Tab-separated table of C-alpha atoms and ligand atoms in Angstrom:
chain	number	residue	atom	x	y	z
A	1	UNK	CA	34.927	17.697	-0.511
A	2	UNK	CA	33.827	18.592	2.981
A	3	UNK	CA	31.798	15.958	5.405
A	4	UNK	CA	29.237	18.324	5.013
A	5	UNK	CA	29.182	18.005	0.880
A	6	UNK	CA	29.528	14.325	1.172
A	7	UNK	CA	26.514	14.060	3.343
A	8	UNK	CA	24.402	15.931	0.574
A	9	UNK	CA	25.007	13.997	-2.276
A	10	UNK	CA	25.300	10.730	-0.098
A	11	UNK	CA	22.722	8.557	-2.672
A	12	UNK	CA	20.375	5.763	-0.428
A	13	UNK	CA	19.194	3.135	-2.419
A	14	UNK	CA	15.490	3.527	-2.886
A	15	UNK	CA	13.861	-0.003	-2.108
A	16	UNK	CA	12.056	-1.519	-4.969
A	17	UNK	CA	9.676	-4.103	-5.891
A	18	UNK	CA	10.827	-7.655	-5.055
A	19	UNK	CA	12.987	-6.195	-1.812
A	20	UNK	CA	13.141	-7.274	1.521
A	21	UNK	CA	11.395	-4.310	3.211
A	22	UNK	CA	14.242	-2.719	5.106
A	23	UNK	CA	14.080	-3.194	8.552
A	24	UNK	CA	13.609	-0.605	11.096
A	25	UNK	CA	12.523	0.156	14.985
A	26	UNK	CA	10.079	3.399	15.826
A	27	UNK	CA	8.108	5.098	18.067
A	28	UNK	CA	5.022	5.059	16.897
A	29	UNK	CA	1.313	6.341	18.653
A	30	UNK	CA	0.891	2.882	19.524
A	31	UNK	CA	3.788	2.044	20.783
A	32	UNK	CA	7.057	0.852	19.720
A	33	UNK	CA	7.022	-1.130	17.146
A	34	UNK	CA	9.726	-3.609	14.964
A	35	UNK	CA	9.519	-3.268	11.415
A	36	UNK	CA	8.674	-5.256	9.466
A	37	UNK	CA	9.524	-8.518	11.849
A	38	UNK	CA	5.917	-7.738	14.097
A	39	UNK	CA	4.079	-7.870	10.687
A	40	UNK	CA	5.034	-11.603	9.769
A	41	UNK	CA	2.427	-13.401	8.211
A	42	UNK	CA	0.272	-10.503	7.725
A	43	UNK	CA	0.143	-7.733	4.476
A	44	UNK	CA	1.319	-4.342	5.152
A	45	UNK	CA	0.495	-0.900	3.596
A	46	UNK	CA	3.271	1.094	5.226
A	47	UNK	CA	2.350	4.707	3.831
A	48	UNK	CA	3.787	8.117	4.082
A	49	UNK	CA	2.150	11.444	3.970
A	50	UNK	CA	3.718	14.932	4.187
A	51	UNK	CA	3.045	16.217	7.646
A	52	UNK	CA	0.190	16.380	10.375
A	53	UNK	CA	-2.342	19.495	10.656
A	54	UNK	CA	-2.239	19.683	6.977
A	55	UNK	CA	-5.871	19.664	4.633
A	56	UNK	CA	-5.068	16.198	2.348
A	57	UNK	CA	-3.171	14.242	5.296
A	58	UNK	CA	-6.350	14.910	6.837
A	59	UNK	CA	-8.911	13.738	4.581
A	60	UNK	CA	-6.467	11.038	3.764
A	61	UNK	CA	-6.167	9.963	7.561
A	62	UNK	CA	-9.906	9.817	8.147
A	63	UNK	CA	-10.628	7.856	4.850
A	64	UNK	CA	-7.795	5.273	5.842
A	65	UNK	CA	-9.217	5.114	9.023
A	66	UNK	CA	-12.401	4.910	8.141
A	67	UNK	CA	-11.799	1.882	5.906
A	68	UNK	CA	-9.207	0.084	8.345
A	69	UNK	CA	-11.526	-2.648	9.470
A	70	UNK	CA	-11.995	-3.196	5.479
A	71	UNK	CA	-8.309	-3.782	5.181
A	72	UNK	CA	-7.899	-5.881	8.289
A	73	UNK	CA	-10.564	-8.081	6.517
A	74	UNK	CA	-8.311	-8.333	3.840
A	75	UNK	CA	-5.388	-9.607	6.366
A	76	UNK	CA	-3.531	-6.156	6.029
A	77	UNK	CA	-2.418	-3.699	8.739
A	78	UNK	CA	-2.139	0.201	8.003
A	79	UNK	CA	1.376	1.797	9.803
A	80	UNK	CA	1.335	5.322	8.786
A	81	UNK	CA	4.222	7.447	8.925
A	82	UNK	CA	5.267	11.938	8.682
A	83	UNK	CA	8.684	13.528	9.745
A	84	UNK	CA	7.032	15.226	12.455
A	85	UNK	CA	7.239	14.125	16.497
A	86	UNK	CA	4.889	11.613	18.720
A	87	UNK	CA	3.471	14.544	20.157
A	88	UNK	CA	2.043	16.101	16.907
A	89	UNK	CA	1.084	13.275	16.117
A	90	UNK	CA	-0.992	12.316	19.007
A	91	UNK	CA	-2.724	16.392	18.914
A	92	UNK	CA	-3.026	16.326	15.178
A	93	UNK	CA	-4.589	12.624	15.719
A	94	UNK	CA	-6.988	14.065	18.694
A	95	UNK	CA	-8.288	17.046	16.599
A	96	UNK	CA	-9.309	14.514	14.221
A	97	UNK	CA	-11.451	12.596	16.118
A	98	UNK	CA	-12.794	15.519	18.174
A	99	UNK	CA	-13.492	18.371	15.253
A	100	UNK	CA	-13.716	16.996	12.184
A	101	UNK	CA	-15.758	16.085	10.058
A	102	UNK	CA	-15.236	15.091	6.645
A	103	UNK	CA	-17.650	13.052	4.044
A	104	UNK	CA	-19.622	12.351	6.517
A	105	UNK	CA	-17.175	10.276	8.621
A	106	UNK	CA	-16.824	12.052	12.053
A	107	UNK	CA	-15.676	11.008	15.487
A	108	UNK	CA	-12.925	8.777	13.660
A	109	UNK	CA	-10.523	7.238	15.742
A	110	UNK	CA	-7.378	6.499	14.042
A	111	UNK	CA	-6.332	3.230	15.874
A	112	UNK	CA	-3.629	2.406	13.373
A	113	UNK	CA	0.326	3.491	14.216
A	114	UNK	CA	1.833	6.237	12.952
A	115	UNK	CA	5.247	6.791	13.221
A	116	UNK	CA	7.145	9.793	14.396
A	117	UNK	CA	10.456	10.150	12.285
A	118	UNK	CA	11.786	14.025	13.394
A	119	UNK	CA	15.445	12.038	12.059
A	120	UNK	CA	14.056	11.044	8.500
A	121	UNK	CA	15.656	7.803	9.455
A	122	UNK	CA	12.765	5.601	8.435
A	123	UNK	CA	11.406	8.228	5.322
A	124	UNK	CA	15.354	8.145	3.647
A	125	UNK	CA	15.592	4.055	3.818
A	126	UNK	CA	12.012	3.992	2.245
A	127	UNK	CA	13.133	6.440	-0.848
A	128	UNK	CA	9.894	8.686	0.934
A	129	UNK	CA	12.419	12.022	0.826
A	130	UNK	CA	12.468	13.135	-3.038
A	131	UNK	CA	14.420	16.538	-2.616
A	132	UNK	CA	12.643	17.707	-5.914
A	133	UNK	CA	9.325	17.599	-4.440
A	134	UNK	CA	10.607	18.578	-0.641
A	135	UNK	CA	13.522	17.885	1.171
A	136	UNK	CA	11.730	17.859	4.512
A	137	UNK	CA	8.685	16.360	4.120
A	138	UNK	CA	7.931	13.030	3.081
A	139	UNK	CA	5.755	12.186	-0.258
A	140	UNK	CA	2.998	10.135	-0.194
A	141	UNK	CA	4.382	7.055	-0.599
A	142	UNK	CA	2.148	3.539	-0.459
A	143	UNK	CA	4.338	0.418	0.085
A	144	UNK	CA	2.725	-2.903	-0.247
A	145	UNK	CA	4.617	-5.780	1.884
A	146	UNK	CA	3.536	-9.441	1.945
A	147	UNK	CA	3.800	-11.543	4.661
A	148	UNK	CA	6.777	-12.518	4.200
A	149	UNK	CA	8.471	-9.076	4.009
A	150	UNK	CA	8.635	-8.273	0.890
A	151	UNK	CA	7.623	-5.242	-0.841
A	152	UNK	CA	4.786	-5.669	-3.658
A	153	UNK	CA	3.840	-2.802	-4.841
A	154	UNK	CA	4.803	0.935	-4.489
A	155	UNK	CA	3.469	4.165	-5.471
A	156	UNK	CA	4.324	7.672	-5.096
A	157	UNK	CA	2.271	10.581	-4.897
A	158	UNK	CA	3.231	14.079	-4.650
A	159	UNK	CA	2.325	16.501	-1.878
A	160	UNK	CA	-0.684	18.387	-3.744
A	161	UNK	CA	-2.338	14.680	-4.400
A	162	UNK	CA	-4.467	12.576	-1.815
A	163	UNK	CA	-4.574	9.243	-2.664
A	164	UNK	CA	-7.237	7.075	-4.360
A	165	UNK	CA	-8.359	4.548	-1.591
A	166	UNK	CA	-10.394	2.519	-4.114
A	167	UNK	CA	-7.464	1.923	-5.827
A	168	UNK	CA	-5.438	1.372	-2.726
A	169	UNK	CA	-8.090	-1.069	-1.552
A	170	UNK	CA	-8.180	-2.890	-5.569
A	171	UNK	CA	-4.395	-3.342	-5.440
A	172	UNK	CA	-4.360	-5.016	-1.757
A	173	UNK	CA	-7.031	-7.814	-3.339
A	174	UNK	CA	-5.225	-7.822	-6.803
A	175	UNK	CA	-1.740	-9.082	-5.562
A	176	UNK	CA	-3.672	-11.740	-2.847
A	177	UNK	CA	-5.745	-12.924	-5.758
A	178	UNK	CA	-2.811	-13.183	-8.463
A	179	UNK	CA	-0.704	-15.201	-5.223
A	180	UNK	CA	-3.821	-17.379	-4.410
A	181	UNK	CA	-4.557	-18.207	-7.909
A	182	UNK	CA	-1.473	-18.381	-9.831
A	183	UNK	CA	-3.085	-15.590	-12.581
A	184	UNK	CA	-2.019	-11.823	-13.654
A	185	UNK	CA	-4.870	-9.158	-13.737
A	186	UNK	CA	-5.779	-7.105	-16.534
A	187	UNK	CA	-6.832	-3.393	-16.671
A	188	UNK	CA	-9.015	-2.201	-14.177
A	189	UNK	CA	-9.375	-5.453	-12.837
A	190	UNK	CA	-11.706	-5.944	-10.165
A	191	UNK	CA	-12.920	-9.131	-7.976
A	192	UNK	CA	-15.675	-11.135	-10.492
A	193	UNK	CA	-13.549	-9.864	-13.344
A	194	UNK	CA	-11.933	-12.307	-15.974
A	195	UNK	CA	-8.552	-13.031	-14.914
A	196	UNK	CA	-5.203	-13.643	-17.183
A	197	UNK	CA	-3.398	-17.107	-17.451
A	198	UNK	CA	-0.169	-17.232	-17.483
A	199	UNK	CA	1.484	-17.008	-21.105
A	200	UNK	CA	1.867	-20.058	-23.205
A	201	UNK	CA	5.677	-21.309	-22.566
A	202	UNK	CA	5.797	-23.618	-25.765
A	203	UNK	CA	4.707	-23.179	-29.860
A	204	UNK	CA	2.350	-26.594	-28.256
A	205	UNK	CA	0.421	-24.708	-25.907
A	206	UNK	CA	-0.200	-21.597	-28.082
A	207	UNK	CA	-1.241	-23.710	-30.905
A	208	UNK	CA	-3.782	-25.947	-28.066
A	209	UNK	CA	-4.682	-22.641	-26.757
A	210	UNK	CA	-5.520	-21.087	-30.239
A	211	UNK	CA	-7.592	-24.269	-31.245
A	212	UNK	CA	-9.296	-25.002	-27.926
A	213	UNK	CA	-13.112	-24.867	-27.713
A	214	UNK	CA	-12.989	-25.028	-24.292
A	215	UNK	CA	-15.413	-22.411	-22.671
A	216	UNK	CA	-12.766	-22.097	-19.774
A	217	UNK	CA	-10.330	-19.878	-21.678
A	218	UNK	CA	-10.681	-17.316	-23.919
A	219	UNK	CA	-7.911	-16.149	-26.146
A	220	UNK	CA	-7.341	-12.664	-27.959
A	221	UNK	CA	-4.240	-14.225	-29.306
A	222	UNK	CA	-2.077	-16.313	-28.308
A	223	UNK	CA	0.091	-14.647	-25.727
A	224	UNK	CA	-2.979	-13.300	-24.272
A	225	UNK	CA	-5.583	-15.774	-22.726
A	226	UNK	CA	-8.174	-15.008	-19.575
A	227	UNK	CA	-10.577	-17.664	-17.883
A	228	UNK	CA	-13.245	-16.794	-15.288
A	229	UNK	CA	-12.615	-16.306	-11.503
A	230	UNK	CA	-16.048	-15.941	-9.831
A	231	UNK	CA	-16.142	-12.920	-7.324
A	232	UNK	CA	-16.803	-15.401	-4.871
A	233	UNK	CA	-14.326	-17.418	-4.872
A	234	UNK	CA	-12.234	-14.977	-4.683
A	235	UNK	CA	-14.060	-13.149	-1.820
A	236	UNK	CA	-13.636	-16.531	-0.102
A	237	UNK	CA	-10.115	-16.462	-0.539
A	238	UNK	CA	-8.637	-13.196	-0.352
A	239	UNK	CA	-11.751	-12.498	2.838
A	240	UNK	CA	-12.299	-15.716	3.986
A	241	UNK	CA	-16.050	-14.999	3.420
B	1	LIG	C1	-1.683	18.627	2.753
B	1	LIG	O1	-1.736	17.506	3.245
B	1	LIG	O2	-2.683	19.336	2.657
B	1	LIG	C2	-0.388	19.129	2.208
B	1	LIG	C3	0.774	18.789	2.841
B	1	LIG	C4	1.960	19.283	2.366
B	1	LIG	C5	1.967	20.123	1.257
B	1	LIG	C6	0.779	20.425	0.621
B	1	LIG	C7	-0.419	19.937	1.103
């Protein structure tokens, strides 16, 4: 087998859920910056998106940008990242604030980094390369890393499908709240919403459970009991409002 074959079958690990978030240095159009080491103590949503002066990158970047105050609220920063160079970047990120116009957000500024990565370097540790979908641009990939650098949550999204920033937005509060309060979240969940206790870990506590009156808890069965979390309270939390 030639170096050349090797290289094209070499397999890179894609990171998963529980992982340390591989660590890596970029250029970025704010600067260098020292993944994910400058992020301690904050949440990350390190996202990918195919490449710059293209129609749903677009209306993605102005939407993320648009709502990046709402995730710094939330004690998350927004690093953005396309295999494409600083200096499309920095054009691509200048048309946007000078011509477009999209939902009625115009003149937005996209303060947030975004990183150039010509080498792939960055998109191949991150598993954002999937050769069956392109092997040159990046999917839209959404990683969710804690403060203490570790990936949360990930989702992929192929080229033809901008992302749902409600849901992007739901997921950020859904991990802080299940950290915060020790609880899993059901379908749909949303802040105000009951919440899920974790499962009974003894025939005891499913039989207590089953014959409580308490208004606390509510059980469908056994295995599957929810108790009120006021919106506020988590709002004061998760916001610190
Ligand atoms: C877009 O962002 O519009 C896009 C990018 C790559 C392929 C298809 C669409």
């Amino acid at each position: 087998m030639t170096m050349e074959e090797k290289q094209e079958v070499q397999v890179i690990p894609m990171p998963r859920i529980g992982d340390k978030a591989p660590h890596f240095k970029a250029v970025t159009t704010q600067g260098e910056i020292n993944f994910p080491e400058d992020y301690s103590g904050k949440w990350v949503i390190l996202f990918s998106h195919p490449a710059d002066f293209t129609p749903v990158c677009t209306s993605e970047f102005i939407t993320f940008a648009h709502m990046e105050q709402q995730f710094e609220e939330a004690n998350c920063k927004l690093v953005g990242l396309s295999v494409d160079g600083l200096y499309s970047h920095i054009a691509w990120l200048r048309t946007i604030k000078e011509k477009i116009e999209y939902k009625g957000m115009k003149n937005v500024e996209v303060k947030f980094p975004l990183i150039e990565d010509i080498t792939m370097e960055v998109a191949k540790k991150y598993g954002m390369i999937q050769p069956g979908e392109s092997s040159t641009k990046a999917v839209r990939a959404v990683f969710y890393i804690d403060p203490k650098g570790v990936i949360r949550t990930i989702i992929y999204y192929p080229l033809s499908l901008g992302r749902n920033f409600d849901e992007l937005y739901r997921v950020l509060i859904a991990l802080q709240t299940a950290d915060a309060f020790s609880v899993a979240t059901p379908a749909d969940w949303r802040p105000g919403d009951e919440v899920i206790v974790p499962p009974a870990g003894s025939c005891g506590v499913a039989k207590e459970r089953m014959e409580s009156k308490s208004e606390d808890i509510k059980c469908y069965d056994w295995f599957f009991c929810t108790k009120k979390l006021d919106k506020e309270k988590v709002l004061k939390t998760v916001l610190k409002k």
